[in-house]
């Protein structure tokens, strides 16, 4: 009996790091999908082709499809895949004196056409309060973004993220800059981290549409990882052509390059994502 218990205990000890690493991989995949398809919050409006007064409510339907070079986020031996990602969301914006409150709720379901084990889905939200107008100097803001992720299409719960941000943003005509500090709390400790970063983009007229050039740089420090204390430098370069199809519908053609550099062996990777998106917005 004692021998069997000893063997069982040893098996659990050996399996724990493997299980933790598998969960780590699942979390990384959710984070990557969130980077690819997550809403940009209020800054999305600055990529929009519409001008003039905006109604307070916006209902959005989006259907994205892409080809990516590194479906498993591997450091070497990358394998390509194809993904589709439908999502639906509802936005609301309020003006409260010199303050602006932005809220958003939605659902998304990235689905791999290559490996069903990569399928996931999420319910998400944004609550953001900013002081001032982005085109009139630096505008400070704070934000809370909950993200509840599931395996498959809203099957078993995988993890819940709560991201708290504080930063300043500024708009100079077609150019946008956002500098921030961020803290992510999670239902799984391997996803908890602190980060600082910056996002910038520039819009160039493209016929009746817009060519959007975007860059992001973020340094991350994780509280804990199964293979050690991880620090990441995340770099993202994106080119997106936004082409109007009708008054409320756009087509977006995107090339999005992600690079993650990690201090831990085997955790650095590059992913190139290319594909079209159909986006419809209804303001009311």
Short mmCIF file of C-alpha atoms in Angstrom, two decimals:
data_model
loop_
_atom_site.label_atom_id
_atom_site.label_comp_id
_atom_site.label_asym_id
_atom_site.label_seq_id
_atom_site.Cartn_x
_atom_site.Cartn_y
_atom_site.Cartn_z
CA UNK A 1 0.00 0.00 0.00
CA UNK A 2 2.79 2.39 0.94
CA UNK A 3 4.58 1.61 -2.31
CA UNK A 4 1.43 2.34 -4.37
CA UNK A 5 0.92 5.65 -2.56
CA UNK A 6 4.54 6.58 -3.15
CA UNK A 7 4.25 5.78 -6.86
CA UNK A 8 1.01 7.80 -7.14
CA UNK A 9 2.59 10.78 -5.37
CA UNK A 10 5.63 10.63 -7.65
CA UNK A 11 3.39 10.47 -10.74
CA UNK A 12 1.45 13.55 -9.60
CA UNK A 13 4.69 15.45 -9.00
CA UNK A 14 5.96 14.55 -12.46
CA UNK A 15 2.66 15.38 -14.16
CA UNK A 16 2.16 18.76 -12.48
CA UNK A 17 4.78 20.67 -14.51
CA UNK A 18 3.41 19.17 -17.74
CA UNK A 19 -0.16 20.14 -16.85
CA UNK A 20 0.99 23.63 -15.88
CA UNK A 21 2.89 23.98 -19.16
CA UNK A 22 -0.18 22.85 -21.15
CA UNK A 23 -2.31 25.40 -19.31
CA UNK A 24 0.39 27.99 -19.95
CA UNK A 25 0.11 27.24 -23.68
CA UNK A 26 -3.70 27.59 -23.54
CA UNK A 27 -3.38 30.96 -21.80
CA UNK A 28 -0.85 32.15 -24.39
CA UNK A 29 -3.26 31.16 -27.18
CA UNK A 30 -6.12 33.10 -25.57
CA UNK A 31 -3.82 36.10 -25.16
CA UNK A 32 -2.80 35.88 -28.82
CA UNK A 33 -6.43 35.75 -29.99
CA UNK A 34 -7.18 38.68 -27.72
CA UNK A 35 -4.35 40.66 -29.34
CA UNK A 36 -5.57 39.73 -32.83
CA UNK A 37 -9.30 40.30 -32.45
CA UNK A 38 -9.84 42.24 -29.24
CA UNK A 39 -11.62 45.54 -29.62
CA UNK A 40 -9.52 48.69 -29.62
CA UNK A 41 -12.00 50.51 -27.38
CA UNK A 42 -12.62 54.21 -27.99
CA UNK A 43 -9.58 54.49 -30.29
CA UNK A 44 -11.46 52.34 -32.84
CA UNK A 45 -13.47 55.42 -33.67
CA UNK A 46 -10.33 57.18 -34.84
CA UNK A 47 -9.88 54.50 -37.52
CA UNK A 48 -13.49 54.85 -38.61
CA UNK A 49 -14.24 56.47 -41.97
CA UNK A 50 -17.33 58.31 -40.74
CA UNK A 51 -17.11 61.92 -39.66
CA UNK A 52 -19.46 64.34 -37.94
CA UNK A 53 -21.59 63.85 -34.80
CA UNK A 54 -21.78 60.26 -33.58
CA UNK A 55 -24.89 58.74 -32.02
CA UNK A 56 -24.37 57.52 -28.44
CA UNK A 57 -24.99 53.82 -29.23
CA UNK A 58 -23.11 51.65 -31.75
CA UNK A 59 -24.01 48.06 -32.60
CA UNK A 60 -21.23 46.19 -34.38
CA UNK A 61 -21.04 42.89 -36.27
CA UNK A 62 -17.64 41.70 -37.40
CA UNK A 63 -16.53 38.60 -39.30
CA UNK A 64 -12.78 38.12 -39.61
CA UNK A 65 -10.86 35.43 -41.44
CA UNK A 66 -7.10 35.01 -41.51
CA UNK A 67 -4.11 32.88 -42.36
CA UNK A 68 -1.39 32.76 -39.72
CA UNK A 69 2.14 31.41 -39.90
CA UNK A 70 2.46 30.06 -36.34
CA UNK A 71 -0.65 28.41 -34.97
CA UNK A 72 1.04 26.90 -31.89
CA UNK A 73 3.13 30.03 -31.10
CA UNK A 74 6.28 27.91 -31.38
CA UNK A 75 9.81 29.28 -31.24
CA UNK A 76 10.85 26.92 -34.04
CA UNK A 77 9.06 24.60 -36.47
CA UNK A 78 6.12 26.98 -36.91
CA UNK A 79 3.01 25.52 -38.57
CA UNK A 80 0.46 27.67 -40.46
CA UNK A 81 -3.29 27.65 -40.00
CA UNK A 82 -6.50 29.40 -41.01
CA UNK A 83 -8.92 30.97 -38.53
CA UNK A 84 -12.34 32.59 -38.65
CA UNK A 85 -13.56 34.87 -35.85
CA UNK A 86 -17.14 36.20 -35.73
CA UNK A 87 -17.96 38.69 -33.01
CA UNK A 88 -20.76 40.97 -31.92
CA UNK A 89 -20.62 44.00 -29.63
CA UNK A 90 -22.59 46.98 -28.36
CA UNK A 91 -20.94 50.32 -27.46
CA UNK A 92 -22.24 53.29 -25.53
CA UNK A 93 -20.56 56.68 -25.04
CA UNK A 94 -21.58 59.37 -22.53
CA UNK A 95 -20.37 62.94 -22.07
CA UNK A 96 -20.34 64.01 -18.42
CA UNK A 97 -19.12 67.61 -18.43
CA UNK A 98 -15.43 67.36 -19.29
CA UNK A 99 -15.44 63.58 -18.88
CA UNK A 100 -16.24 60.88 -21.37
CA UNK A 101 -17.45 57.41 -20.31
CA UNK A 102 -17.16 54.59 -22.83
CA UNK A 103 -18.71 51.15 -22.26
CA UNK A 104 -18.74 48.07 -24.42
CA UNK A 105 -20.07 44.50 -24.17
CA UNK A 106 -19.63 41.68 -26.63
CA UNK A 107 -18.85 38.08 -27.53
CA UNK A 108 -16.30 36.51 -29.87
CA UNK A 109 -15.56 32.96 -31.04
CA UNK A 110 -12.21 32.43 -32.86
CA UNK A 111 -12.39 29.07 -34.64
CA UNK A 112 -9.40 27.30 -36.18
CA UNK A 113 -10.03 25.59 -39.53
CA UNK A 114 -6.87 23.55 -39.01
CA UNK A 115 -6.94 22.27 -35.40
CA UNK A 116 -10.14 22.26 -33.31
CA UNK A 117 -8.04 22.19 -30.11
CA UNK A 118 -7.21 25.84 -30.80
CA UNK A 119 -10.86 26.93 -30.78
CA UNK A 120 -11.88 29.33 -28.04
CA UNK A 121 -14.53 31.95 -27.28
CA UNK A 122 -15.03 34.83 -24.89
CA UNK A 123 -17.39 37.34 -23.38
CA UNK A 124 -15.77 40.75 -22.98
CA UNK A 125 -16.41 44.28 -21.84
CA UNK A 126 -14.78 47.70 -21.53
CA UNK A 127 -15.41 50.49 -19.03
CA UNK A 128 -13.28 53.53 -19.74
CA UNK A 129 -13.31 57.05 -18.34
CA UNK A 130 -11.26 59.79 -20.01
CA UNK A 131 -10.90 63.47 -19.16
CA UNK A 132 -11.01 65.88 -22.08
CA UNK A 133 -10.90 65.53 -25.85
CA UNK A 134 -8.09 63.63 -27.57
CA UNK A 135 -7.62 66.32 -30.23
CA UNK A 136 -7.06 69.02 -27.60
CA UNK A 137 -3.85 68.01 -25.82
CA UNK A 138 -2.99 65.03 -23.65
CA UNK A 139 -6.03 63.21 -22.34
CA UNK A 140 -5.66 60.98 -19.24
CA UNK A 141 -7.86 57.90 -18.91
CA UNK A 142 -8.47 54.83 -16.78
CA UNK A 143 -10.04 51.58 -18.00
CA UNK A 144 -11.24 48.18 -16.80
CA UNK A 145 -11.55 45.35 -19.32
CA UNK A 146 -13.01 42.01 -18.18
CA UNK A 147 -12.52 39.03 -20.53
CA UNK A 148 -14.06 35.61 -19.76
CA UNK A 149 -12.57 32.91 -22.00
CA UNK A 150 -13.94 29.44 -22.78
CA UNK A 151 -12.63 26.35 -24.50
CA UNK A 152 -14.38 25.64 -27.79
CA UNK A 153 -17.57 27.58 -28.46
CA UNK A 154 -18.60 28.63 -24.94
CA UNK A 155 -17.99 25.17 -23.50
CA UNK A 156 -15.90 24.77 -20.33
CA UNK A 157 -14.61 27.95 -18.67
CA UNK A 158 -10.86 28.40 -19.23
CA UNK A 159 -9.98 31.63 -17.44
CA UNK A 160 -11.20 35.12 -16.57
CA UNK A 161 -9.02 38.20 -17.04
CA UNK A 162 -9.47 41.62 -15.44
CA UNK A 163 -7.22 44.24 -17.02
CA UNK A 164 -6.83 47.64 -15.36
CA UNK A 165 -5.16 50.42 -17.37
CA UNK A 166 -4.17 54.03 -16.80
CA UNK A 167 -2.59 56.23 -19.42
CA UNK A 168 -2.64 59.29 -21.61
CA UNK A 169 -3.54 59.60 -25.30
CA UNK A 170 -3.24 62.32 -27.88
CA UNK A 171 -4.44 62.88 -31.45
CA UNK A 172 -2.69 65.12 -33.98
CA UNK A 173 -4.98 65.07 -37.03
CA UNK A 174 -4.51 61.60 -38.58
CA UNK A 175 -1.97 60.48 -35.92
CA UNK A 176 -2.83 58.82 -32.62
CA UNK A 177 -0.61 58.03 -29.59
CA UNK A 178 -1.46 56.12 -26.40
CA UNK A 179 1.02 55.54 -23.53
CA UNK A 180 -0.15 53.36 -20.64
CA UNK A 181 0.58 51.22 -17.58
CA UNK A 182 -1.47 48.06 -17.16
CA UNK A 183 -2.18 45.41 -14.54
CA UNK A 184 -3.84 42.10 -15.40
CA UNK A 185 -5.46 39.98 -12.70
CA UNK A 186 -6.66 36.50 -13.61
CA UNK A 187 -8.44 33.44 -12.30
CA UNK A 188 -5.23 31.51 -13.14
CA UNK A 189 -2.04 32.86 -11.60
CA UNK A 190 0.15 32.16 -14.65
CA UNK A 191 -1.80 34.85 -16.56
CA UNK A 192 -1.25 37.61 -13.99
CA UNK A 193 1.18 40.33 -15.08
CA UNK A 194 2.11 44.00 -15.08
CA UNK A 195 3.05 45.94 -18.20
CA UNK A 196 3.88 49.32 -19.67
CA UNK A 197 3.56 50.15 -23.33
CA UNK A 198 2.68 52.48 -26.15
CA UNK A 199 0.44 52.32 -29.22
CA UNK A 200 0.62 54.67 -32.20
CA UNK A 201 -1.11 54.77 -35.55
CA UNK A 202 -1.36 57.03 -38.57
CA UNK A 203 -4.17 57.19 -41.14
CA UNK A 204 -3.40 57.84 -44.82
CA UNK A 205 -6.23 58.56 -47.31
CA UNK A 206 -6.75 55.66 -49.71
CA UNK A 207 -9.38 56.60 -52.30
CA UNK A 208 -12.66 56.61 -50.36
CA UNK A 209 -10.98 54.58 -47.64
CA UNK A 210 -8.04 54.74 -45.26
CA UNK A 211 -4.67 53.02 -44.95
CA UNK A 212 -4.00 52.58 -41.23
CA UNK A 213 -0.37 52.08 -40.11
CA UNK A 214 -0.13 50.90 -36.51
CA UNK A 215 2.68 50.01 -34.13
CA UNK A 216 2.67 48.68 -30.56
CA UNK A 217 5.43 48.05 -28.02
CA UNK A 218 4.76 46.53 -24.60
CA UNK A 219 7.02 45.23 -21.83
CA UNK A 220 5.44 42.56 -19.61
CA UNK A 221 6.46 41.02 -16.30
CA UNK A 222 4.54 37.92 -15.22
CA UNK A 223 4.02 37.14 -11.55
CA UNK A 224 4.69 33.43 -12.06
CA UNK A 225 5.23 30.89 -14.83
CA UNK A 226 5.81 27.13 -14.45
CA UNK A 227 9.30 27.45 -15.96
CA UNK A 228 10.33 30.60 -14.07
CA UNK A 229 9.65 34.32 -13.70
CA UNK A 230 8.97 35.50 -17.24
CA UNK A 231 9.58 38.89 -18.82
CA UNK A 232 8.37 39.60 -22.35
CA UNK A 233 8.83 42.32 -24.91
CA UNK A 234 5.89 42.33 -27.30
CA UNK A 235 6.20 44.15 -30.62
CA UNK A 236 3.40 44.51 -33.13
CA UNK A 237 3.36 46.12 -36.58
CA UNK A 238 0.09 46.27 -38.52
CA UNK A 239 -0.98 47.59 -41.90
CA UNK A 240 -4.74 47.77 -42.54
CA UNK A 241 -6.65 49.03 -45.56
CA UNK A 242 -10.20 50.10 -44.59
CA UNK A 243 -12.48 50.18 -47.64
CA UNK A 244 -16.14 51.31 -47.48
CA UNK A 245 -18.65 48.97 -49.11
CA UNK A 246 -21.73 50.95 -48.08
CA UNK A 247 -22.81 53.61 -45.60
CA UNK A 248 -22.45 51.22 -42.64
CA UNK A 249 -20.28 48.35 -43.93
CA UNK A 250 -16.50 48.28 -44.44
CA UNK A 251 -14.03 45.71 -45.66
CA UNK A 252 -10.69 45.59 -43.87
CA UNK A 253 -7.57 43.95 -45.35
CA UNK A 254 -4.93 43.41 -42.66
CA UNK A 255 -1.32 42.27 -42.38
CA UNK A 256 -0.37 41.97 -38.70
CA UNK A 257 3.11 40.97 -37.50
CA UNK A 258 3.54 39.93 -33.85
CA UNK A 259 6.89 39.30 -32.17
CA UNK A 260 7.32 38.12 -28.58
CA UNK A 261 10.79 38.02 -27.03
CA UNK A 262 11.03 36.18 -23.70
CA UNK A 263 13.81 35.71 -21.16
CA UNK A 264 12.76 32.04 -20.85
CA UNK A 265 14.02 29.44 -23.33
CA UNK A 266 11.50 28.25 -25.92
CA UNK A 267 9.01 31.06 -25.24
CA UNK A 268 9.95 33.55 -27.98
CA UNK A 269 7.98 33.43 -31.22
CA UNK A 270 6.86 35.34 -34.31
CA UNK A 271 3.39 35.23 -35.86
CA UNK A 272 2.24 36.84 -39.11
CA UNK A 273 -1.54 37.14 -39.53
CA UNK A 274 -3.03 38.13 -42.90
CA UNK A 275 -6.68 38.28 -43.84
CA UNK A 276 -9.91 40.15 -44.58
CA UNK A 277 -12.63 41.38 -42.24
CA UNK A 278 -16.20 42.47 -42.95
CA UNK A 279 -17.39 45.00 -40.38
CA UNK A 280 -20.85 46.51 -40.04
CA UNK A 281 -21.74 49.30 -37.58
CA UNK A 282 -25.12 50.74 -36.82
CA UNK A 283 -25.35 53.91 -34.78
CA UNK A 284 -28.52 54.92 -32.95
#
